[in-house]
mmCIF file of C-alpha atoms and ligand atoms in Angstrom:
data_model
loop_
_atom_site.group_PDB
_atom_site.id
_atom_site.type_symbol
_atom_site.label_atom_id
_atom_site.label_comp_id
_atom_site.label_asym_id
_atom_site.label_seq_id
_atom_site.Cartn_x
_atom_site.Cartn_y
_atom_site.Cartn_z
ATOM 1 C CA MET A 1 -7.060 22.334 19.024
ATOM 2 C CA HIS A 2 -4.488 23.792 16.708
ATOM 3 C CA VAL A 3 -5.541 23.812 13.100
ATOM 4 C CA THR A 4 -3.575 25.663 10.581
ATOM 5 C CA GLY A 5 -4.540 24.049 7.311
ATOM 6 C CA LEU A 6 -2.069 22.730 4.777
ATOM 7 C CA LYS A 7 1.271 24.333 5.181
ATOM 8 C CA ARG A 8 2.506 25.907 2.006
ATOM 9 C CA SER A 9 6.105 26.182 2.770
ATOM 10 C CA VAL A 10 8.591 23.476 1.505
ATOM 11 C CA MET A 11 9.057 20.603 3.846
ATOM 12 C CA ASN A 12 12.545 19.464 4.580
ATOM 13 C CA GLY A 13 13.711 15.993 5.348
ATOM 14 C CA GLU A 14 13.144 16.456 9.113
ATOM 15 C CA SER A 15 9.482 17.445 8.711
ATOM 16 C CA SER A 16 7.198 15.036 10.630
ATOM 17 C CA MET A 17 4.401 16.054 8.349
ATOM 18 C CA LEU A 18 6.414 14.998 5.306
ATOM 19 C CA TRP A 19 7.037 11.683 6.954
ATOM 20 C CA HIS A 20 3.356 11.355 7.760
ATOM 21 C CA ARG A 21 2.580 11.598 4.011
ATOM 22 C CA ARG A 22 5.447 9.359 3.089
ATOM 23 C CA LEU A 23 4.229 6.758 5.383
ATOM 24 C CA GLY A 24 0.736 6.630 4.081
ATOM 25 C CA HIS A 25 -0.662 8.959 6.710
ATOM 26 C CA ILE A 26 0.117 6.968 9.807
ATOM 27 C CA SER A 27 -0.448 8.523 13.179
ATOM 28 C CA LYS A 28 1.932 10.865 14.995
ATOM 29 C CA ASP A 29 2.411 8.353 17.746
ATOM 30 C CA ARG A 30 3.615 5.768 15.290
ATOM 31 C CA ILE A 31 6.007 8.143 13.711
ATOM 32 C CA LYS A 32 7.389 8.895 17.186
ATOM 33 C CA ARG A 33 7.856 5.215 17.841
ATOM 34 C CA LEU A 34 9.904 4.957 14.680
ATOM 35 C CA VAL A 35 12.063 7.842 15.872
ATOM 36 C CA ASN A 36 12.418 6.298 19.325
ATOM 37 C CA ASP A 37 13.394 2.944 17.775
ATOM 38 C CA GLY A 38 16.036 4.607 15.598
ATOM 39 C CA VAL A 39 14.360 3.627 12.363
ATOM 40 C CA LEU A 40 13.870 7.357 11.592
ATOM 41 C CA SER A 41 16.328 10.016 12.643
ATOM 42 C CA ALA A 42 15.116 12.848 14.761
ATOM 43 C CA LEU A 43 12.197 14.725 13.319
ATOM 44 C CA ASP A 44 10.712 18.069 13.872
ATOM 45 C CA PHE A 45 7.196 17.639 15.233
ATOM 46 C CA ALA A 46 6.504 21.344 15.459
ATOM 47 C CA ASP A 47 4.968 21.309 12.020
ATOM 48 C CA PHE A 48 2.640 18.375 12.731
ATOM 49 C CA GLU A 49 -0.904 19.402 12.163
ATOM 50 C CA ILE A 50 -4.328 18.155 11.308
ATOM 51 C CA CYS A 51 -4.086 16.530 7.887
ATOM 52 C CA VAL A 52 -6.998 17.249 5.454
ATOM 53 C CA ASN A 53 -6.262 14.012 3.589
ATOM 54 C CA CYS A 54 -6.462 11.991 6.713
ATOM 55 C CA ILE A 55 -9.931 13.443 7.441
ATOM 56 C CA LYS A 56 -11.070 12.692 3.895
ATOM 57 C CA GLY A 57 -9.728 9.179 3.978
ATOM 58 C CA LYS A 58 -10.672 7.878 7.376
ATOM 59 C CA GLN A 59 -14.031 6.253 7.799
ATOM 60 C CA THR A 60 -14.308 4.546 11.143
ATOM 61 C CA LYS A 61 -12.434 4.146 14.290
ATOM 62 C CA VAL A 62 -12.926 0.826 15.861
ATOM 63 C CA SER A 63 -11.641 -0.110 19.315
ATOM 64 C CA LYS A 64 -10.162 -3.521 19.686
ATOM 65 C CA LYS A 65 -10.098 -5.946 22.444
ATOM 66 C CA GLY A 66 -7.450 -8.217 23.814
ATOM 67 C CA ALA A 67 -7.067 -11.682 22.454
ATOM 68 C CA HIS A 68 -4.817 -14.700 22.665
ATOM 69 C CA ARG A 69 -1.527 -13.836 20.939
ATOM 70 C CA SER A 70 0.680 -16.427 19.409
ATOM 71 C CA SER A 71 4.336 -16.752 20.516
ATOM 72 C CA THR A 72 5.829 -17.820 17.221
ATOM 73 C CA LEU A 73 5.723 -17.106 13.559
ATOM 74 C CA LEU A 74 2.891 -18.756 11.612
ATOM 75 C CA GLU A 75 1.144 -20.173 14.579
ATOM 76 C CA ILE A 76 -1.990 -18.204 13.758
ATOM 77 C CA ILE A 77 -2.818 -16.532 10.516
ATOM 78 C CA HIS A 78 -5.705 -14.055 10.261
ATOM 79 C CA THR A 79 -7.440 -13.727 6.968
ATOM 80 C CA ASP A 80 -10.276 -11.658 5.487
ATOM 81 C CA ILE A 81 -11.494 -10.757 2.059
ATOM 82 C CA CYS A 82 -12.191 -7.107 1.311
ATOM 83 C CA CYS A 83 -14.049 -5.395 -1.505
ATOM 84 C CA PRO A 84 -12.859 -1.886 -1.660
ATOM 85 C CA ASP A 85 -15.844 0.303 -2.306
ATOM 86 C CA MET A 86 -14.424 2.102 -5.311
ATOM 87 C CA ASP A 87 -15.959 3.056 -8.571
ATOM 88 C CA PHE A 88 -13.861 0.880 -10.839
ATOM 89 C CA LYS A 89 -15.245 -1.412 -13.430
ATOM 90 C CA THR A 90 -12.302 -3.433 -14.710
ATOM 91 C CA GLY A 91 -9.486 -5.336 -12.911
ATOM 92 C CA PRO A 92 -9.435 -7.048 -9.618
ATOM 93 C CA LYS A 93 -12.345 -6.272 -7.320
ATOM 94 C CA TYR A 94 -11.245 -7.852 -4.032
ATOM 95 C CA PHE A 95 -8.171 -8.309 -2.054
ATOM 96 C CA ILE A 96 -7.515 -11.094 0.476
ATOM 97 C CA SER A 97 -5.136 -10.437 3.380
ATOM 98 C CA PHE A 98 -3.133 -12.975 5.426
ATOM 99 C CA ILE A 99 -1.636 -11.547 8.620
ATOM 100 C CA ASP A 100 0.777 -13.421 10.829
ATOM 101 C CA ASP A 101 -0.439 -13.061 14.369
ATOM 102 C CA PHE A 102 3.043 -12.989 15.973
ATOM 103 C CA SER A 103 4.753 -10.494 13.757
ATOM 104 C CA ARG A 104 1.616 -8.789 12.239
ATOM 105 C CA PHE A 105 3.455 -9.070 8.933
ATOM 106 C CA MET A 106 0.785 -8.844 6.243
ATOM 107 C CA TYR A 107 0.392 -10.276 2.749
ATOM 108 C CA VAL A 108 -2.204 -9.115 0.273
ATOM 109 C CA TYR A 109 -3.327 -10.708 -2.948
ATOM 110 C CA LEU A 110 -5.699 -9.211 -5.525
ATOM 111 C CA LEU A 111 -8.605 -11.308 -6.593
ATOM 112 C CA HIS A 112 -11.092 -11.032 -9.421
ATOM 113 C CA HIS A 113 -13.500 -13.399 -7.663
ATOM 114 C CA LYS A 114 -13.798 -14.562 -4.065
ATOM 115 C CA ASN A 115 -13.358 -18.143 -5.240
ATOM 116 C CA GLU A 116 -9.701 -17.332 -5.967
ATOM 117 C CA ALA A 117 -9.168 -17.204 -2.176
ATOM 118 C CA LEU A 118 -7.800 -20.767 -1.933
ATOM 119 C CA ASP A 119 -5.358 -20.252 -4.824
ATOM 120 C CA ALA A 120 -4.023 -17.161 -3.057
ATOM 121 C CA PHE A 121 -3.706 -19.101 0.211
ATOM 122 C CA LYS A 122 -1.768 -21.924 -1.394
ATOM 123 C CA ILE A 123 0.748 -19.456 -2.877
ATOM 124 C CA PHE A 124 0.997 -17.647 0.475
ATOM 125 C CA LYS A 125 1.411 -20.853 2.433
ATOM 126 C CA ALA A 126 4.045 -22.286 0.129
ATOM 127 C CA GLU A 127 6.201 -19.184 0.282
ATOM 128 C CA VAL A 128 5.907 -18.358 4.048
ATOM 129 C CA GLU A 129 6.466 -21.861 5.119
ATOM 130 C CA LYS A 130 9.509 -22.422 2.795
ATOM 131 C CA GLN A 131 11.081 -19.085 3.827
ATOM 132 C CA SER A 132 10.496 -19.364 7.517
ATOM 133 C CA GLY A 133 10.932 -23.103 8.051
ATOM 134 C CA LYS A 134 7.845 -23.096 10.134
ATOM 135 C CA GLN A 135 4.273 -24.293 9.340
ATOM 136 C CA ILE A 136 0.917 -22.635 9.578
ATOM 137 C CA LYS A 137 -1.111 -24.153 12.453
ATOM 138 C CA ILE A 138 -4.263 -22.108 12.681
ATOM 139 C CA VAL A 139 -6.241 -20.009 10.225
ATOM 140 C CA ARG A 140 -8.733 -17.622 11.697
ATOM 141 C CA SER A 141 -11.539 -16.239 9.470
ATOM 142 C CA ASP A 142 -15.222 -15.399 9.422
ATOM 143 C CA ARG A 143 -17.755 -17.951 8.212
ATOM 144 C CA GLY A 144 -17.855 -16.456 4.729
ATOM 145 C CA GLY A 145 -18.776 -19.148 2.114
ATOM 146 C CA GLU A 146 -15.263 -18.857 0.508
ATOM 147 C CA TYR A 147 -13.718 -19.912 3.795
ATOM 148 C CA TYR A 148 -16.313 -22.053 5.430
ATOM 149 C CA GLY A 149 -18.404 -23.811 2.715
ATOM 150 C CA ARG A 150 -22.117 -24.118 3.409
ATOM 151 C CA TYR A 151 -24.356 -24.909 6.320
ATOM 152 C CA THR A 152 -26.443 -28.116 5.985
ATOM 153 C CA GLU A 153 -28.626 -30.144 8.247
ATOM 154 C CA ASP A 154 -25.689 -32.399 8.951
ATOM 155 C CA GLY A 155 -23.340 -29.538 9.835
ATOM 156 C CA GLN A 156 -20.689 -27.967 7.760
ATOM 157 C CA ALA A 157 -20.484 -28.887 4.032
ATOM 158 C CA PHE A 158 -16.826 -28.111 3.423
ATOM 159 C CA GLY A 159 -15.940 -25.737 0.724
ATOM 160 C CA PRO A 160 -12.586 -26.099 -1.174
ATOM 161 C CA PHE A 161 -10.824 -23.789 1.350
ATOM 162 C CA ALA A 162 -12.040 -25.738 4.491
ATOM 163 C CA LYS A 163 -11.208 -28.972 2.757
ATOM 164 C CA PHE A 164 -7.708 -27.932 2.002
ATOM 165 C CA LEU A 165 -7.081 -26.774 5.598
ATOM 166 C CA GLN A 166 -8.337 -30.163 6.765
ATOM 167 C CA GLU A 167 -6.042 -32.093 4.321
ATOM 168 C CA GLN A 168 -3.130 -30.023 5.531
ATOM 169 C CA GLY A 169 -3.832 -30.503 9.238
ATOM 170 C CA ILE A 170 -4.393 -26.788 9.652
ATOM 171 C CA VAL A 171 -7.085 -25.948 12.318
ATOM 172 C CA PRO A 172 -9.668 -23.503 11.047
ATOM 173 C CA GLN A 173 -11.057 -21.043 13.687
ATOM 174 C CA TYR A 174 -14.270 -19.354 12.640
ATOM 175 C CA THR A 175 -15.732 -16.398 14.345
ATOM 176 C CA ASN A 176 -19.276 -16.712 15.549
ATOM 177 C CA PRO A 177 -21.928 -15.244 13.370
ATOM 178 C CA GLY A 178 -22.860 -11.806 14.609
ATOM 179 C CA SER A 179 -19.533 -11.307 16.380
ATOM 180 C CA PRO A 180 -17.281 -9.835 13.623
ATOM 181 C CA SER A 181 -14.942 -8.441 16.309
ATOM 182 C CA GLU A 182 -13.671 -11.981 16.932
ATOM 183 C CA ASN A 183 -11.908 -11.745 13.528
ATOM 184 C CA GLY A 184 -10.821 -8.284 14.435
ATOM 185 C CA VAL A 185 -7.209 -8.421 13.389
ATOM 186 C CA ALA A 186 -7.786 -9.014 9.717
ATOM 187 C CA GLU A 187 -10.804 -6.797 9.511
ATOM 188 C CA ARG A 188 -9.267 -3.913 11.252
ATOM 189 C CA ARG A 189 -6.174 -4.193 9.107
ATOM 190 C CA ASN A 190 -8.189 -4.188 5.940
ATOM 191 C CA ARG A 191 -10.007 -1.114 7.158
ATOM 192 C CA THR A 192 -6.775 0.658 8.053
ATOM 193 C CA LEU A 193 -5.432 -0.304 4.546
ATOM 194 C CA MET A 194 -8.465 1.232 2.881
ATOM 195 C CA ASP A 195 -8.169 4.415 5.073
ATOM 196 C CA MET A 196 -4.618 4.750 3.980
ATOM 197 C CA VAL A 197 -5.460 4.094 0.279
ATOM 198 C CA ARG A 198 -8.128 6.860 0.487
ATOM 199 C CA SER A 199 -5.812 9.279 2.209
ATOM 200 C CA MET A 200 -2.967 8.664 -0.204
ATOM 201 C CA ARG A 201 -5.352 9.022 -3.269
ATOM 202 C CA SER A 202 -7.180 12.063 -1.915
ATOM 203 C CA ASN A 203 -4.628 14.618 -2.933
ATOM 204 C CA THR A 204 -3.818 13.206 -6.319
ATOM 205 C CA THR A 205 -5.574 13.171 -9.645
ATOM 206 C CA LEU A 206 -4.255 9.756 -10.535
ATOM 207 C CA PRO A 207 -6.731 7.303 -12.309
ATOM 208 C CA ILE A 208 -8.748 4.967 -10.188
ATOM 209 C CA PHE A 209 -7.145 1.816 -11.556
ATOM 210 C CA LEU A 210 -3.967 2.724 -9.567
ATOM 211 C CA TRP A 211 -5.829 1.984 -6.269
ATOM 212 C CA SER A 212 -4.140 -1.414 -6.211
ATOM 213 C CA GLU A 213 -0.734 0.240 -6.475
ATOM 214 C CA ALA A 214 -1.741 2.439 -3.572
ATOM 215 C CA LEU A 215 -2.841 -0.703 -1.712
ATOM 216 C CA LYS A 216 0.470 -2.442 -2.277
ATOM 217 C CA THR A 217 2.220 0.622 -1.076
ATOM 218 C CA ALA A 218 0.131 0.767 2.034
ATOM 219 C CA VAL A 219 0.901 -2.914 2.873
ATOM 220 C CA TYR A 220 4.665 -2.162 2.218
ATOM 221 C CA ILE A 221 4.523 0.648 4.684
ATOM 222 C CA LEU A 222 2.481 -1.095 7.360
ATOM 223 C CA ASN A 223 4.843 -3.892 7.427
ATOM 224 C CA ARG A 224 7.572 -1.434 8.248
ATOM 225 C CA VAL A 225 6.007 0.641 10.970
ATOM 226 C CA PRO A 226 5.137 -0.328 14.484
ATOM 227 C CA THR A 227 1.647 -1.537 15.456
ATOM 228 C CA LYS A 228 -0.046 -1.131 18.853
ATOM 229 C CA ALA A 229 -0.057 -4.923 19.087
ATOM 230 C CA VAL A 230 3.638 -5.625 18.844
ATOM 231 C CA SER A 231 6.651 -3.969 20.276
ATOM 232 C CA LYS A 232 8.760 -3.982 17.088
ATOM 233 C CA THR A 233 7.880 -3.467 13.518
ATOM 234 C CA PRO A 234 6.437 -6.553 11.728
ATOM 235 C CA PHE A 235 9.350 -6.410 9.435
ATOM 236 C CA GLU A 236 11.830 -6.663 12.276
ATOM 237 C CA LEU A 237 9.897 -9.577 13.916
ATOM 238 C CA LEU A 238 9.910 -11.473 10.657
ATOM 239 C CA LYS A 239 13.369 -10.819 9.524
ATOM 240 C CA GLY A 240 15.360 -10.034 12.642
ATOM 241 C CA TRP A 241 16.547 -6.540 11.616
ATOM 242 C CA LYS A 242 15.168 -3.077 11.547
ATOM 243 C CA PRO A 243 13.676 -1.934 8.141
ATOM 244 C CA SER A 244 15.182 1.009 6.487
ATOM 245 C CA LEU A 245 12.798 3.883 5.497
ATOM 246 C CA ARG A 246 15.113 6.266 3.828
ATOM 247 C CA HIS A 247 13.811 5.403 0.478
ATOM 248 C CA ILE A 248 10.179 6.012 1.270
ATOM 249 C CA ARG A 249 8.628 8.816 -0.789
ATOM 250 C CA VAL A 250 5.065 10.502 -0.925
ATOM 251 C CA TRP A 251 2.774 8.275 -2.961
ATOM 252 C CA GLY A 252 1.467 9.938 -6.044
ATOM 253 C CA CYS A 253 4.022 12.739 -6.193
ATOM 254 C CA PRO A 254 5.215 14.013 -9.519
ATOM 255 C CA CYS A 255 8.643 12.709 -10.609
ATOM 256 C CA LYS A 256 11.216 13.122 -13.280
ATOM 257 C CA VAL A 257 12.106 9.483 -14.161
ATOM 258 C CA ARG A 258 15.183 8.237 -15.859
ATOM 259 C CA ILE A 259 14.464 4.907 -17.540
ATOM 260 C CA TYR A 260 16.527 2.050 -18.974
ATOM 261 C CA ASN A 261 16.761 2.062 -22.701
ATOM 262 C CA PRO A 262 16.915 -1.535 -23.911
ATOM 263 C CA HIS A 263 18.101 -0.392 -27.327
ATOM 264 C CA GLU A 264 21.100 1.257 -26.063
ATOM 265 C CA LYS A 265 21.489 -1.077 -23.149
ATOM 266 C CA LYS A 266 21.886 1.710 -20.690
ATOM 267 C CA LEU A 267 19.984 4.559 -18.849
ATOM 268 C CA ASP A 268 18.423 7.043 -21.110
ATOM 269 C CA PRO A 269 19.987 10.470 -20.208
ATOM 270 C CA ARG A 270 16.663 12.165 -20.676
ATOM 271 C CA THR A 271 13.921 12.015 -18.074
ATOM 272 C CA ILE A 272 10.183 11.426 -18.488
ATOM 273 C CA SER A 273 7.414 12.807 -16.394
ATOM 274 C CA GLY A 274 5.568 10.482 -14.155
ATOM 275 C CA TYR A 275 4.145 9.906 -10.782
ATOM 276 C CA PHE A 276 5.511 7.795 -8.083
ATOM 277 C CA ILE A 277 3.068 4.804 -7.494
ATOM 278 C CA GLY A 278 4.982 2.256 -5.470
ATOM 279 C CA TYR A 279 8.030 0.102 -4.676
ATOM 280 C CA ALA A 280 9.056 -2.618 -7.107
ATOM 281 C CA GLU A 281 8.256 -6.038 -5.752
ATOM 282 C CA ARG A 282 10.954 -8.307 -7.062
ATOM 283 C CA SER A 283 13.725 -5.803 -7.939
ATOM 284 C CA LYS A 284 15.211 -2.830 -6.379
ATOM 285 C CA GLY A 285 13.548 0.353 -7.427
ATOM 286 C CA TYR A 286 10.394 2.383 -7.677
ATOM 287 C CA ARG A 287 7.345 2.084 -9.795
ATOM 288 C CA PHE A 288 6.024 5.091 -11.828
ATOM 289 C CA TYR A 289 2.892 5.875 -13.706
ATOM 290 C CA CYS A 290 4.002 7.839 -16.813
ATOM 291 C CA PRO A 291 0.879 8.869 -18.747
ATOM 292 C CA SER A 292 2.662 10.214 -21.749
ATOM 293 C CA HIS A 293 5.142 7.424 -22.121
ATOM 294 C CA SER A 294 4.484 4.406 -24.394
ATOM 295 C CA THR A 295 4.857 2.114 -21.459
ATOM 296 C CA ARG A 296 2.699 3.805 -18.849
ATOM 297 C CA ILE A 297 4.042 1.977 -15.912
ATOM 298 C CA VAL A 298 7.707 1.848 -15.621
ATOM 299 C CA GLU A 299 10.197 0.761 -12.943
ATOM 300 C CA SER A 300 13.359 2.691 -12.292
ATOM 301 C CA ARG A 301 15.853 3.363 -9.585
ATOM 302 C CA ASN A 302 16.617 6.838 -10.837
ATOM 303 C CA ALA A 303 14.111 9.583 -10.288
ATOM 304 C CA LYS A 304 13.766 13.028 -8.904
ATOM 305 C CA PHE A 305 10.743 13.190 -6.536
ATOM 306 C CA LEU A 306 8.885 16.399 -6.460
ATOM 307 C CA GLU A 307 7.248 15.781 -3.143
ATOM 308 C CA ASN A 308 6.863 19.482 -2.215
ATOM 309 C CA ASP A 309 5.138 20.272 -5.535
ATOM 310 C CA MET A 310 2.496 17.761 -4.644
ATOM 311 C CA ILE A 311 2.105 18.818 -1.063
ATOM 312 C CA ASN A 312 1.735 22.425 -2.195
ATOM 313 C CA GLY A 313 -0.854 21.508 -4.785
ATOM 314 C CA ARG A 314 1.361 22.216 -7.820
ATOM 315 C CA ASN A 315 1.347 19.705 -10.609
ATOM 316 C CA HIS A 316 3.711 20.190 -13.519
ATOM 317 C CA PHE A 317 2.252 17.386 -15.503
ATOM 318 C CA GLN A 318 -1.392 17.719 -15.021
ATOM 319 C CA ASP A 319 -1.865 18.465 -18.709
ATOM 320 C CA ASN A 320 -0.272 15.220 -19.606
ATOM 321 C CA VAL A 321 -2.757 13.143 -17.671
ATOM 322 C CA PRO A 322 -5.602 11.951 -19.741
ATOM 323 C CA LYS A 323 -8.674 12.558 -17.669
ATOM 324 C CA ARG A 324 -10.453 9.565 -18.891
ATOM 325 C CA VAL A 325 -9.729 7.293 -21.796
ATOM 326 C CA HIS A 326 -13.018 6.680 -23.597
ATOM 327 C CA PHE A 327 -13.618 3.113 -24.476
ATOM 328 C CA ASP A 328 -13.938 4.033 -28.170
ATOM 329 C CA ASP A 329 -10.292 4.767 -28.152
ATOM 330 C CA LEU A 330 -9.355 1.442 -26.791
ATOM 331 C CA PRO A 331 -8.651 -1.787 -28.659
ATOM 332 C CA SER A 332 -11.029 -3.595 -26.353
ATOM 333 C CA THR A 333 -14.563 -4.956 -26.549
ATOM 334 C CA SER A 334 -15.234 -3.904 -23.013
ATOM 335 C CA SER A 335 -18.124 -1.591 -22.611
ATOM 336 C CA SER A 336 -16.543 0.139 -19.680
ATOM 337 C CA ASP A 337 -16.429 3.844 -19.961
ATOM 338 C CA ASN A 338 -14.106 4.078 -17.044
ATOM 339 C CA MET A 339 -11.087 2.279 -18.380
ATOM 340 C CA TYR A 340 -7.551 3.211 -18.840
ATOM 341 C CA VAL A 341 -4.825 1.792 -21.010
ATOM 342 C CA ILE A 342 -2.609 -0.384 -19.021
ATOM 343 C CA PRO A 343 0.716 -0.973 -20.709
ATOM 344 C CA SER A 344 1.959 -4.490 -21.666
ATOM 345 C CA PHE A 345 4.648 -3.998 -19.157
ATOM 346 C CA ALA A 346 2.233 -3.714 -16.125
ATOM 347 C CA GLN A 347 -0.123 -6.371 -17.534
ATOM 348 C CA VAL A 348 -3.493 -6.772 -16.045
ATOM 349 C CA PRO A 349 -2.714 -9.721 -13.890
ATOM 350 C CA LEU A 350 -4.559 -12.809 -14.836
ATOM 351 C CA ARG A 351 -3.010 -15.325 -12.583
ATOM 352 C CA ILE A 352 -2.870 -15.013 -8.740
ATOM 353 C CA GLU A 353 0.832 -15.533 -8.860
ATOM 354 C CA GLU A 354 1.320 -12.280 -10.578
ATOM 355 C CA GLN A 355 -0.759 -10.537 -8.132
ATOM 356 C CA ARG A 356 1.350 -10.909 -5.121
ATOM 357 C CA VAL A 357 1.585 -7.813 -3.267
ATOM 358 C CA GLN A 358 3.885 -8.481 -0.385
ATOM 359 C CA THR A 359 6.146 -11.350 0.224
ATOM 360 C CA PRO A 360 8.787 -11.934 2.755
ATOM 361 C CA GLN A 361 12.298 -11.743 1.289
ATOM 362 C CA VAL A 362 15.435 -12.894 2.903
ATOM 363 C CA ILE A 363 17.029 -9.658 1.961
ATOM 364 C CA ASP A 364 15.295 -6.390 2.219
ATOM 365 C CA ASN A 365 16.068 -4.746 -1.101
ATOM 366 C CA PRO A 366 19.306 -3.460 0.086
ATOM 367 C CA LEU A 367 19.683 -1.483 -3.237
ATOM 368 C CA VAL A 368 16.539 0.405 -2.715
ATOM 369 C CA ASP A 369 17.548 1.179 0.771
ATOM 370 C CA GLN A 370 21.196 2.126 0.012
ATOM 371 C CA VAL A 371 22.328 2.175 -3.471
ATOM 372 C CA VAL A 372 19.227 3.774 -4.823
ATOM 373 C CA HIS A 373 19.395 6.312 -2.082
ATOM 374 C CA GLU A 374 22.866 7.134 -3.012
ATOM 375 C CA GLU A 375 22.077 7.258 -6.746
ATOM 376 C CA LEU A 376 19.127 9.264 -6.067
ATOM 377 C CA GLU A 377 20.896 11.701 -3.974
ATOM 378 C CA MET A 378 22.427 13.171 -7.118
ATOM 379 C CA VAL A 379 19.060 14.126 -8.552
ATOM 380 C CA GLU A 380 17.268 14.526 -5.132
ATOM 381 C CA GLN A 381 15.102 17.519 -5.046
ATOM 382 C CA PRO A 382 16.921 20.560 -3.626
ATOM 383 C CA ILE A 383 15.250 22.188 -0.664
ATOM 384 C CA ILE A 384 13.976 25.450 -1.984
ATOM 385 C CA HIS A 385 12.360 27.829 0.348
ATOM 386 C CA GLU A 386 9.336 29.313 -1.409
ATOM 387 C CA VAL A 387 5.759 29.884 -0.478
ATOM 388 C CA PRO A 388 3.385 29.476 -3.451
ATOM 389 C CA GLN A 389 0.008 31.019 -3.047
ATOM 390 C CA VAL A 390 -2.539 28.386 -3.814
ATOM 391 C CA ASN A 391 -6.062 28.811 -2.647
ATOM 392 C CA GLU A 392 -5.144 29.079 0.937
ATOM 393 C CA GLN A 393 -8.567 30.341 1.797
ATOM 394 C CA VAL A 394 -10.502 27.611 -0.013
ATOM 395 C CA ASP A 395 -8.409 25.016 1.728
ATOM 396 C CA GLN A 396 -9.012 26.504 5.101
ATOM 397 C CA HIS A 397 -12.662 26.681 4.504
ATOM 398 C CA ASP A 398 -12.840 23.048 3.350
ATOM 399 C CA LEU A 399 -10.795 21.987 6.373
ATOM 400 C CA GLN A 400 -13.099 23.696 8.707
ATOM 401 C CA LYS A 401 -16.144 22.098 7.023
ATOM 402 C CA MET A 402 -14.639 18.689 7.262
ATOM 403 C CA LEU A 403 -13.626 19.148 10.835
ATOM 404 C CA MET A 404 -17.227 20.099 11.697
ATOM 405 C CA GLN A 405 -18.576 17.046 9.858
ATOM 406 C CA HIS A 406 -16.172 14.955 11.570
HETATM 407 ZN ZN1 ZN B 1 -2.663 12.586 6.700
#
């Protein structure tokens, strides 16, 4: 096995390792498929190596077994509720995923309580059915109370979710107790998502509340890369054309962001320091966490991404990041000592509608793919060949340790 530790040199646009990071730490095989499919241009796989952040992020590997596959969109929807085991005390605690069996396109909604599952499903159903012109026929889930209801002597006492499916003529398929593998698609996908989130977060110092931004980004990526189950990317199966990945950047990397100034009604010529945290959902652009800015989460189409600085462990803005905002400093009655100010712009979502993570759109953000790319090209990071000396030995040591534990 060839283990070299983190490469300290600057990665260029053809580096397979750079794309591994941009794409949320997906496997080499999946990157190769993207190249073979022409979604990514030819990459240099010579620099592909064991990734420390992957080892930190991945928990389990679960094999899967073959199952009946649907032949058309929305025939079968897999769903599962996941509670990310993270140390956060405010904000949504769960997410619910809906995965179309045919395309494997995935939708995720954040939940504060499990009983919001039905609300999320209604929003999901309305949108996918309207956009595809098809109807959901089967929903596959475990027998969790939020899906099934309760057991009684007379059989199933329908909960609101089961009742709604019945009213809509949708057939519920419940996995048998003790056989969680029967609902494998949704559960595996949720595990993959959390592995990606951990890998993406593991080489950043970004505050924990941004886990949901990492989650949204992981969903965004998974919908645009091939799976073992389907021959094309979920995106292509849903929309009919290949996704563009040119605008994808390494999550959490430091950025110089140019923002829109509403007073001057134009782009502010100055840049602010921030971190890339995701892709805008309903507009064309990127999302940034800017700790020193009055609005901490901003969206912009103009930024310089310092991906290599992050990969090399350099962080220009570290001093600007408040380690932890103590609750005394906050205009809040919450007793949490692990809370961060979230700007009015970002707004802690109160309604499910605002928590949508991934929705199918008729048009795939052409501006992010094209115009932004062109705009960004002007401020795109120049490729500088330099080799900063950052704790090479320590990292090597950690890597070896982790490999042994693995
Ligand atoms: Zn990795």
